[in-house]
Amino acid sequence: FAYEVRALRAYYYFDLLRAYGDAPLVLTTLTIEQANNVERTSADDIIDFIVSECDAIAEYLPINYENEMSQQLGRTSRPFVLALKARTLLYAASPLLNPTNDIAKWEKAAKANKTVIDKCTEWGFVIGKYADLWGNNSFGNDEFIFAIAKTQDNSFEAQNYPIGLEGGNSGNCPTQTLVDQYEFQTGPNAGKTFGEVYPGDIDVTDGIPYLELDPRFAMTVVKNGDLWPLNSNQQMSIETYYGGFSGSPKYNATRTGYYLKKYVDGNTDLTPNVNSSFRHAWIVMRLSEFYMNYAECIYHITGDADAKGDYGMSANEAINVIRDRADVKMPLFSGNPSDFLERYERERLIEFAFEDHRFWDVRRWKKGSKYFTDVYGADLVKQEDGRIILTRNKLDREWDEKYNQFPVPYSEIKKNNKLTQNQGW
């Protein structure tokens, strides 16, 4: 248990690191007076602590708990601490914490992430179907390194089912900006993004513009005309156009033209006479992340998406493991295009949509002004002739570089004047 606790302590220090950068590093019990006089420890020292803790405890944690006296799921394990070390070193190498682009930091991160890939493969972790990442039985998914399991519940469905459905409250609505990043899988537009092919107003009456898109789109997003949810008691053709059953001007209807499907269990029936519930598993770490992390690292080291470096795998090869999963089968990356990093960042957005990566990725890349300002939703209007026309609408967003890190709460500074504030706050 002591090693599990140390693993969790290291994980929570990673949380502090990515949010605040420098943070107090406290490893002993403090009196109130001592707590109110601690100072912030440098981000580099916190990174060193997390990495050294992971190295120190990894061999004492089991690969899994199948052969332990207490055969429990959801406990910290050896794969967990290897993954935590790899993720921490990726953040340490990224522009926010590595402003001089020290290649040695990318080397450490590449090695750690490749270790996760190699060890997890050896231990039986596999990348299966994208659709199996959520659902009632997802907690046992062989891709998961760590996930948080919840008992039967329907609150997430109640929050995210479309307005108009009984019990639905709209919730997290994917933006048109996200939809525009999905690439076409097949056909004459294969490899191009939705936004490239349809930059202006779009006739979406019959859903034809969305045909042949990356299969992850249909598994992540509910669009106008989709039959949703899955349960036969509530299933309907979703109408997100103005005046539609799930569209404006209904109170709290989607402002973006879309609803969320990923993580939502469509078998959930929210009608009062049924009110069904299912289990959920919220992903913290899964194997695909470390292929993507490795691709980013090795590209920064070699500058060539086809170069394998010292680790026997190129950035393209790592990404293609994910794009080639059974129910995705997207065209594989090849060559060394000048816009590789942009393509990589798009792939990471699509693969990990709504998994709590994008918020932090954009900050560690210091690209908030690029990705968080020009954000668009969609207005769908039904014409007199019955056609439904989609027009992009810009959503109010602003960005300041100080947003790359959180402010230290004023309440904490008031108690301890030795705590310094992050720049700009």
Coordinates of C-alpha atoms in Angstrom, one line a residue:
F1 CA 0.0 0.0 0.0
A2 CA 2.9 2.4 0.7
Y3 CA 4.0 2.2 -2.9
E4 CA 0.5 2.8 -4.2
V5 CA 0.2 5.9 -2.0
R6 CA 3.6 7.2 -3.3
A7 CA 2.4 6.6 -6.9
L8 CA -0.8 8.6 -6.2
R9 CA 1.2 11.4 -4.5
A10 CA 3.5 11.6 -7.6
Y11 CA 0.4 11.7 -9.8
Y12 CA -1.1 14.6 -7.8
Y13 CA 2.1 16.5 -8.0
F14 CA 2.0 16.1 -11.8
D15 CA -1.5 17.7 -11.6
L16 CA -0.1 20.6 -9.7
L17 CA 2.9 20.9 -12.1
R18 CA 0.8 21.1 -15.3
A19 CA -1.6 23.6 -13.7
Y20 CA 0.7 25.9 -11.8
G21 CA 4.3 25.1 -12.8
D22 CA 6.3 25.9 -9.7
A23 CA 4.4 24.5 -6.6
P24 CA 5.3 23.8 -2.9
L25 CA 6.9 20.3 -2.7
V26 CA 6.0 19.0 0.7
L27 CA 6.9 15.5 1.7
T28 CA 6.4 15.6 5.5
T29 CA 3.5 16.4 7.8
L30 CA 3.5 20.2 8.6
T31 CA 2.1 22.3 11.4
I32 CA -0.2 25.1 10.4
E33 CA 2.6 27.6 10.9
Q34 CA 4.9 25.6 8.7
A35 CA 2.3 25.2 6.0
N36 CA 1.7 28.9 6.0
N37 CA 5.4 29.5 5.3
V38 CA 6.2 27.0 2.5
E39 CA 7.6 28.4 -0.7
R40 CA 7.2 27.2 -4.3
T41 CA 9.6 24.6 -5.6
S42 CA 10.7 25.0 -9.2
A43 CA 9.0 23.0 -11.9
D44 CA 12.3 21.3 -12.8
D45 CA 12.7 20.0 -9.2
I46 CA 9.1 18.8 -9.1
I47 CA 9.7 16.9 -12.4
D48 CA 12.8 15.3 -10.9
F49 CA 10.8 14.3 -7.9
I50 CA 8.0 12.7 -9.9
V51 CA 10.5 10.8 -12.1
S52 CA 12.6 9.6 -9.2
E53 CA 9.6 8.4 -7.3
C54 CA 8.4 6.5 -10.3
D55 CA 11.8 4.9 -10.8
A56 CA 12.0 4.0 -7.1
I57 CA 8.6 2.3 -6.7
A58 CA 8.0 0.7 -10.1
E59 CA 9.5 -2.6 -9.3
Y60 CA 7.6 -3.0 -6.1
L61 CA 4.2 -2.6 -7.8
P62 CA 2.5 -5.5 -9.6
I63 CA 1.8 -5.4 -13.3
N64 CA -1.8 -6.1 -12.3
Y65 CA -3.6 -7.5 -9.3
E66 CA -4.8 -10.8 -10.8
N67 CA -2.4 -12.8 -8.7
E68 CA -2.6 -10.7 -5.5
M69 CA -4.5 -11.6 -2.4
S70 CA -6.9 -8.7 -3.0
Q71 CA -7.8 -9.1 -6.7
Q72 CA -9.0 -5.5 -7.2
L73 CA -9.2 -3.4 -10.3
G74 CA -8.4 0.3 -10.4
R75 CA -5.3 0.3 -8.2
T76 CA -2.0 2.0 -9.1
S77 CA 0.3 -0.5 -10.8
R78 CA 3.7 -0.8 -12.5
P79 CA 2.3 0.3 -15.9
F80 CA 0.7 3.3 -14.1
V81 CA 3.9 4.6 -12.8
L82 CA 5.8 4.0 -16.0
A83 CA 3.1 5.9 -17.8
L84 CA 3.1 8.7 -15.3
K85 CA 6.9 9.1 -15.7
A86 CA 6.5 9.2 -19.5
R87 CA 3.7 11.7 -19.5
T88 CA 5.6 13.9 -17.0
L89 CA 8.7 13.9 -19.2
L90 CA 6.6 14.8 -22.2
Y91 CA 5.4 17.9 -20.4
A92 CA 8.9 18.7 -19.2
A93 CA 10.1 18.7 -22.9
S94 CA 7.2 20.8 -24.2
P95 CA 7.6 24.5 -24.9
L96 CA 5.9 25.8 -21.8
L97 CA 8.4 24.1 -19.5
N98 CA 11.3 23.8 -22.0
P99 CA 11.5 27.3 -23.6
T100 CA 15.0 26.7 -24.9
N101 CA 14.0 23.5 -26.6
D102 CA 16.6 21.4 -24.9
I103 CA 16.7 18.3 -27.1
A104 CA 18.0 16.2 -24.1
K105 CA 14.6 16.6 -22.6
W106 CA 12.9 15.3 -25.7
E107 CA 15.4 12.3 -25.6
K108 CA 14.4 11.5 -22.0
A109 CA 10.7 11.7 -22.9
A110 CA 11.1 9.6 -26.1
K111 CA 12.9 6.9 -24.1
A112 CA 10.3 6.8 -21.3
N113 CA 7.3 6.7 -23.7
K114 CA 8.9 4.0 -25.8
T115 CA 9.4 2.0 -22.6
V116 CA 5.7 2.2 -21.9
I117 CA 4.9 1.0 -25.4
D118 CA 7.4 -1.9 -25.2
K119 CA 6.5 -3.0 -21.7
C120 CA 2.8 -2.7 -22.1
T121 CA 2.9 -4.7 -25.3
E122 CA 4.9 -7.3 -23.4
W123 CA 2.3 -7.3 -20.6
G124 CA -0.7 -7.8 -22.9
F125 CA -2.0 -4.3 -23.4
V126 CA -3.5 -3.9 -26.9
I127 CA -5.2 -1.3 -29.0
G128 CA -8.6 -2.5 -29.9
K129 CA -11.7 -0.9 -31.3
Y130 CA -12.3 2.9 -30.7
A131 CA -16.0 2.2 -30.0
D132 CA -15.0 -0.1 -27.1
L133 CA -13.3 2.8 -25.1
W134 CA -16.7 3.5 -23.4
G135 CA -19.8 1.6 -22.5
N136 CA -21.0 -0.7 -19.8
N137 CA -18.1 -3.2 -20.1
S138 CA -15.3 -0.8 -21.0
F139 CA -13.5 -0.9 -17.7
G140 CA -11.9 -4.2 -18.6
N141 CA -10.6 -2.8 -21.9
D142 CA -7.1 -4.1 -22.6
E143 CA -5.9 -0.6 -23.8
F144 CA -6.5 1.0 -20.4
I145 CA -3.5 1.6 -18.3
F146 CA -5.6 3.4 -15.7
A147 CA -9.3 4.3 -15.6
I148 CA -11.8 5.4 -13.0
A149 CA -14.7 3.1 -12.7
K150 CA -18.1 4.2 -11.7
T151 CA -21.1 2.1 -10.6
Q152 CA -24.3 2.1 -12.6
D153 CA -25.4 5.7 -13.2
N154 CA -27.2 7.8 -15.8
S155 CA -26.2 11.3 -14.8
F156 CA -23.7 11.7 -17.6
E157 CA -26.4 10.8 -20.1
A158 CA -28.9 13.2 -18.5
Q159 CA -26.3 15.9 -18.8
N160 CA -25.4 15.2 -22.4
Y161 CA -28.5 13.8 -24.2
P162 CA -29.9 16.4 -26.6
I163 CA -32.5 19.0 -25.5
G164 CA -35.9 17.7 -26.5
L165 CA -35.2 14.2 -25.4
E166 CA -36.9 13.4 -22.1
G167 CA -34.3 14.0 -19.4
G168 CA -31.7 15.5 -21.8
N169 CA -29.9 18.7 -20.8
S170 CA -27.6 19.4 -23.8
G171 CA -24.3 19.3 -22.0
N172 CA -21.0 19.3 -23.8
C173 CA -21.6 20.3 -27.4
P174 CA -18.8 19.6 -29.9
T175 CA -17.9 22.7 -32.0
Q176 CA -17.9 23.1 -35.7
T177 CA -14.2 23.8 -35.3
L178 CA -13.7 20.3 -34.0
V179 CA -15.8 18.8 -36.8
D180 CA -13.8 20.7 -39.3
Q181 CA -10.6 18.9 -38.2
Y182 CA -11.9 15.4 -39.1
E183 CA -10.3 14.0 -42.3
F184 CA -12.1 12.1 -45.0
Q185 CA -11.3 8.4 -44.9
T186 CA -12.1 7.5 -48.5
G187 CA -13.2 9.0 -51.8
P188 CA -11.8 11.9 -53.8
N189 CA -11.2 14.0 -50.6
A190 CA -9.4 11.3 -48.6
G191 CA -6.8 12.9 -46.3
K192 CA -8.4 16.4 -46.6
T193 CA -10.3 17.8 -43.6
F194 CA -14.0 18.6 -43.5
G195 CA -13.1 22.3 -43.1
E196 CA -10.9 22.2 -46.2
V197 CA -13.5 20.6 -48.4
Y198 CA -16.5 22.7 -47.1
P199 CA -15.1 26.1 -46.0
G200 CA -18.4 28.0 -46.7
D201 CA -22.1 27.4 -46.2
I202 CA -23.1 23.7 -46.5
D203 CA -26.3 22.0 -47.6
V204 CA -26.5 19.3 -44.9
T205 CA -30.1 18.2 -45.7
D206 CA -29.3 14.6 -46.4
G207 CA -26.0 14.4 -44.4
I208 CA -24.0 13.7 -47.6
P209 CA -21.1 16.2 -46.7
Y210 CA -20.3 13.9 -43.7
L211 CA -20.1 10.7 -45.6
E212 CA -16.7 9.0 -45.8
L213 CA -15.4 11.0 -42.8
D214 CA -13.0 9.5 -40.3
P215 CA -15.1 6.8 -38.4
R216 CA -14.2 8.5 -35.1
F217 CA -16.4 11.4 -36.1
A218 CA -19.6 9.3 -36.0
M219 CA -18.5 7.7 -32.8
T220 CA -17.8 11.1 -31.1
V221 CA -20.4 13.5 -32.5
V222 CA -24.2 13.6 -32.9
K223 CA -25.2 15.6 -36.0
N224 CA -28.5 16.7 -37.5
G225 CA -30.4 13.7 -38.8
D226 CA -28.7 11.1 -36.7
L227 CA -30.8 8.4 -35.1
W228 CA -30.0 8.9 -31.4
P229 CA -29.9 7.6 -28.7
L230 CA -29.7 3.8 -29.2
N231 CA -32.5 2.8 -26.9
S232 CA -35.7 2.1 -28.9
N233 CA -37.9 4.0 -26.4
Q234 CA -36.2 7.4 -27.0
Q235 CA -34.5 7.0 -30.4
M236 CA -35.4 9.7 -32.9
S237 CA -33.9 11.6 -35.8
I238 CA -32.1 14.4 -34.1
E239 CA -33.0 17.9 -35.4
T240 CA -30.5 20.6 -34.6
Y241 CA -31.7 23.2 -37.1
Y242 CA -33.5 26.3 -35.9
G243 CA -37.0 25.3 -34.9
G244 CA -36.0 21.6 -34.8
F245 CA -36.9 19.3 -31.9
S246 CA -33.4 19.6 -30.4
G247 CA -32.4 23.0 -31.8
S248 CA -32.8 26.7 -31.1
P249 CA -34.7 28.6 -29.9
K250 CA -35.4 25.9 -27.3
Y251 CA -33.8 26.9 -24.0
N252 CA -30.2 25.4 -23.6
A253 CA -30.3 23.8 -27.0
T254 CA -26.9 23.3 -28.7
R255 CA -25.2 26.5 -29.8
T256 CA -22.8 24.6 -32.0
G257 CA -25.1 22.5 -34.1
Y258 CA -23.9 19.2 -32.6
Y259 CA -24.3 17.0 -29.5
L260 CA -21.9 14.7 -27.8
K261 CA -21.8 10.9 -28.4
K262 CA -18.4 9.8 -27.1
Y263 CA -18.6 8.5 -23.5
V264 CA -22.4 8.7 -23.7
D265 CA -24.1 5.3 -23.3
G266 CA -26.9 5.5 -25.9
N267 CA -28.6 2.4 -24.3
T268 CA -29.6 4.6 -21.4
D269 CA -33.4 5.2 -21.3
L270 CA -34.2 8.3 -19.3
T271 CA -38.0 8.0 -19.5
P272 CA -39.5 7.9 -15.9
N273 CA -41.0 4.4 -16.4
V274 CA -37.6 2.9 -17.3
N275 CA -34.8 5.3 -16.0
S276 CA -32.0 2.8 -16.8
S277 CA -28.4 3.1 -15.7
F278 CA -25.1 1.6 -16.9
R279 CA -21.5 1.5 -15.7
H280 CA -18.9 4.0 -16.9
A281 CA -15.1 4.1 -16.9
W282 CA -13.4 7.4 -17.3
I283 CA -10.0 7.1 -19.0
V284 CA -6.9 8.5 -17.2
M285 CA -4.3 6.7 -19.3
R286 CA -4.5 4.4 -22.3
L287 CA -1.8 2.9 -24.5
S288 CA -2.6 5.1 -27.5
E289 CA -1.5 8.1 -25.6
F290 CA 2.0 6.8 -25.4
Y291 CA 2.3 6.1 -29.1
M292 CA 1.2 9.7 -29.7
N293 CA 3.6 11.0 -27.1
Y294 CA 6.5 9.1 -28.6
A295 CA 5.7 10.4 -32.1
E296 CA 5.9 14.0 -30.8
C297 CA 9.2 13.3 -29.1
I298 CA 11.0 11.5 -31.8
Y299 CA 9.9 14.1 -34.4
H300 CA 11.3 16.9 -32.2
I301 CA 14.6 14.9 -31.9
T302 CA 15.0 14.0 -35.6
G303 CA 13.0 16.6 -37.5
D304 CA 12.0 13.8 -39.8
A305 CA 8.6 12.0 -39.5
D306 CA 10.1 8.9 -41.2
A307 CA 13.3 8.7 -39.1
K308 CA 13.4 6.0 -36.4
G309 CA 16.1 7.7 -34.3
D310 CA 17.6 5.5 -31.6
Y311 CA 14.4 3.8 -30.7
G312 CA 13.4 1.7 -33.7
M313 CA 10.1 3.5 -34.5
S314 CA 9.4 6.7 -36.5
A315 CA 6.8 9.3 -35.7
N316 CA 4.7 8.1 -38.7
E317 CA 4.9 4.5 -37.6
A318 CA 3.7 5.4 -34.1
I319 CA 0.8 7.4 -35.3
N320 CA -0.2 4.7 -37.8
V321 CA -0.7 2.2 -35.1
I322 CA -3.6 4.3 -33.9
R323 CA -4.9 5.3 -37.3
D324 CA -4.9 1.6 -38.3
R325 CA -7.1 0.4 -35.4
A326 CA -9.8 -2.1 -36.4
D327 CA -12.8 0.2 -36.6
V328 CA -10.9 3.3 -37.8
K329 CA -8.6 2.4 -40.7
M330 CA -7.6 5.9 -41.7
P331 CA -5.1 6.5 -44.5
L332 CA -1.6 6.0 -43.0
F333 CA 0.9 8.9 -42.5
S334 CA 4.0 8.8 -44.7
G335 CA 6.7 11.1 -45.8
N336 CA 8.0 14.2 -44.0
P337 CA 5.6 17.1 -44.9
S338 CA 6.5 20.5 -43.7
D339 CA 3.2 20.7 -41.8
F340 CA 3.7 17.4 -39.9
L341 CA 3.4 19.0 -36.4
E342 CA 0.0 20.5 -37.4
R343 CA -1.2 17.1 -38.7
Y344 CA 0.1 15.5 -35.5
E345 CA -1.7 18.0 -33.3
R346 CA -4.9 17.4 -35.3
E347 CA -4.6 13.7 -35.0
R348 CA -4.1 14.0 -31.2
L349 CA -7.2 16.2 -31.0
I350 CA -9.3 13.7 -32.9
E351 CA -8.1 10.6 -31.1
F352 CA -8.4 12.0 -27.6
A353 CA -11.4 14.3 -28.0
F354 CA -13.2 14.8 -24.6
E355 CA -10.5 12.8 -22.7
D356 CA -9.0 15.8 -20.9
H357 CA -6.0 16.2 -23.1
R358 CA -6.7 19.2 -25.4
F359 CA -7.0 21.7 -22.6
W360 CA -3.5 20.8 -21.4
D361 CA -1.9 20.1 -24.7
V362 CA -2.6 23.5 -26.2
R363 CA -1.1 25.1 -23.0
R364 CA 2.1 23.0 -23.0
W365 CA 2.5 23.8 -26.7
K366 CA 1.9 27.5 -26.0
K367 CA -0.5 27.6 -28.9
G368 CA -3.6 29.1 -27.2
S369 CA -3.7 32.1 -29.5
K370 CA -3.8 29.7 -32.5
Y371 CA -6.3 27.1 -31.3
F372 CA -8.5 28.8 -28.7
T373 CA -9.5 32.1 -30.3
D374 CA -11.0 31.3 -33.7
V375 CA -13.7 28.8 -32.5
Y376 CA -16.8 28.2 -34.5
G377 CA -20.2 26.7 -33.9
A378 CA -22.9 26.2 -36.6
D379 CA -26.3 27.7 -37.3
L380 CA -28.6 25.3 -39.2
V381 CA -31.6 26.9 -40.9
K382 CA -34.3 25.1 -42.7
Q383 CA -35.2 26.8 -46.0
E384 CA -38.6 27.2 -47.5
D385 CA -37.8 24.4 -50.0
G386 CA -36.9 22.1 -47.1
R387 CA -33.1 22.3 -47.5
I388 CA -31.1 22.7 -44.3
I389 CA -28.1 25.1 -44.7
L390 CA -25.3 25.1 -42.2
T391 CA -23.5 28.5 -41.6
R392 CA -20.5 28.8 -39.3
N393 CA -20.8 31.3 -36.4
K394 CA -17.9 32.5 -34.5
L395 CA -18.1 31.9 -30.7
D396 CA -16.8 34.5 -28.3
R397 CA -13.4 33.4 -27.1
E398 CA -10.3 35.3 -25.9
W399 CA -6.8 34.2 -25.0
D400 CA -4.1 35.7 -22.9
E401 CA -0.7 34.0 -22.5
K402 CA -1.1 34.1 -18.7
Y403 CA -3.8 31.4 -19.2
N404 CA -1.0 28.9 -19.8
Q405 CA -0.8 28.5 -16.1
F406 CA -3.4 28.8 -13.4
P407 CA -3.3 31.7 -10.9
V408 CA -2.3 30.8 -7.3
P409 CA -5.6 31.3 -5.4
Y410 CA -5.7 34.6 -3.5
S411 CA -6.9 32.8 -0.4
E412 CA -3.6 30.9 -0.3
I413 CA -1.4 33.9 -0.9
K414 CA -3.3 35.7 1.9
K415 CA -2.5 32.9 4.3
N416 CA 1.1 32.6 3.1
N417 CA 2.8 35.7 1.6
K418 CA 5.8 33.5 0.6
L419 CA 3.8 32.1 -2.2
T420 CA 4.5 34.1 -5.4
Q421 CA 1.9 34.6 -8.1
N422 CA 2.2 33.3 -11.6
Q423 CA 3.2 35.8 -14.3
G424 CA 0.3 38.0 -15.5
W425 CA -2.2 37.3 -12.7

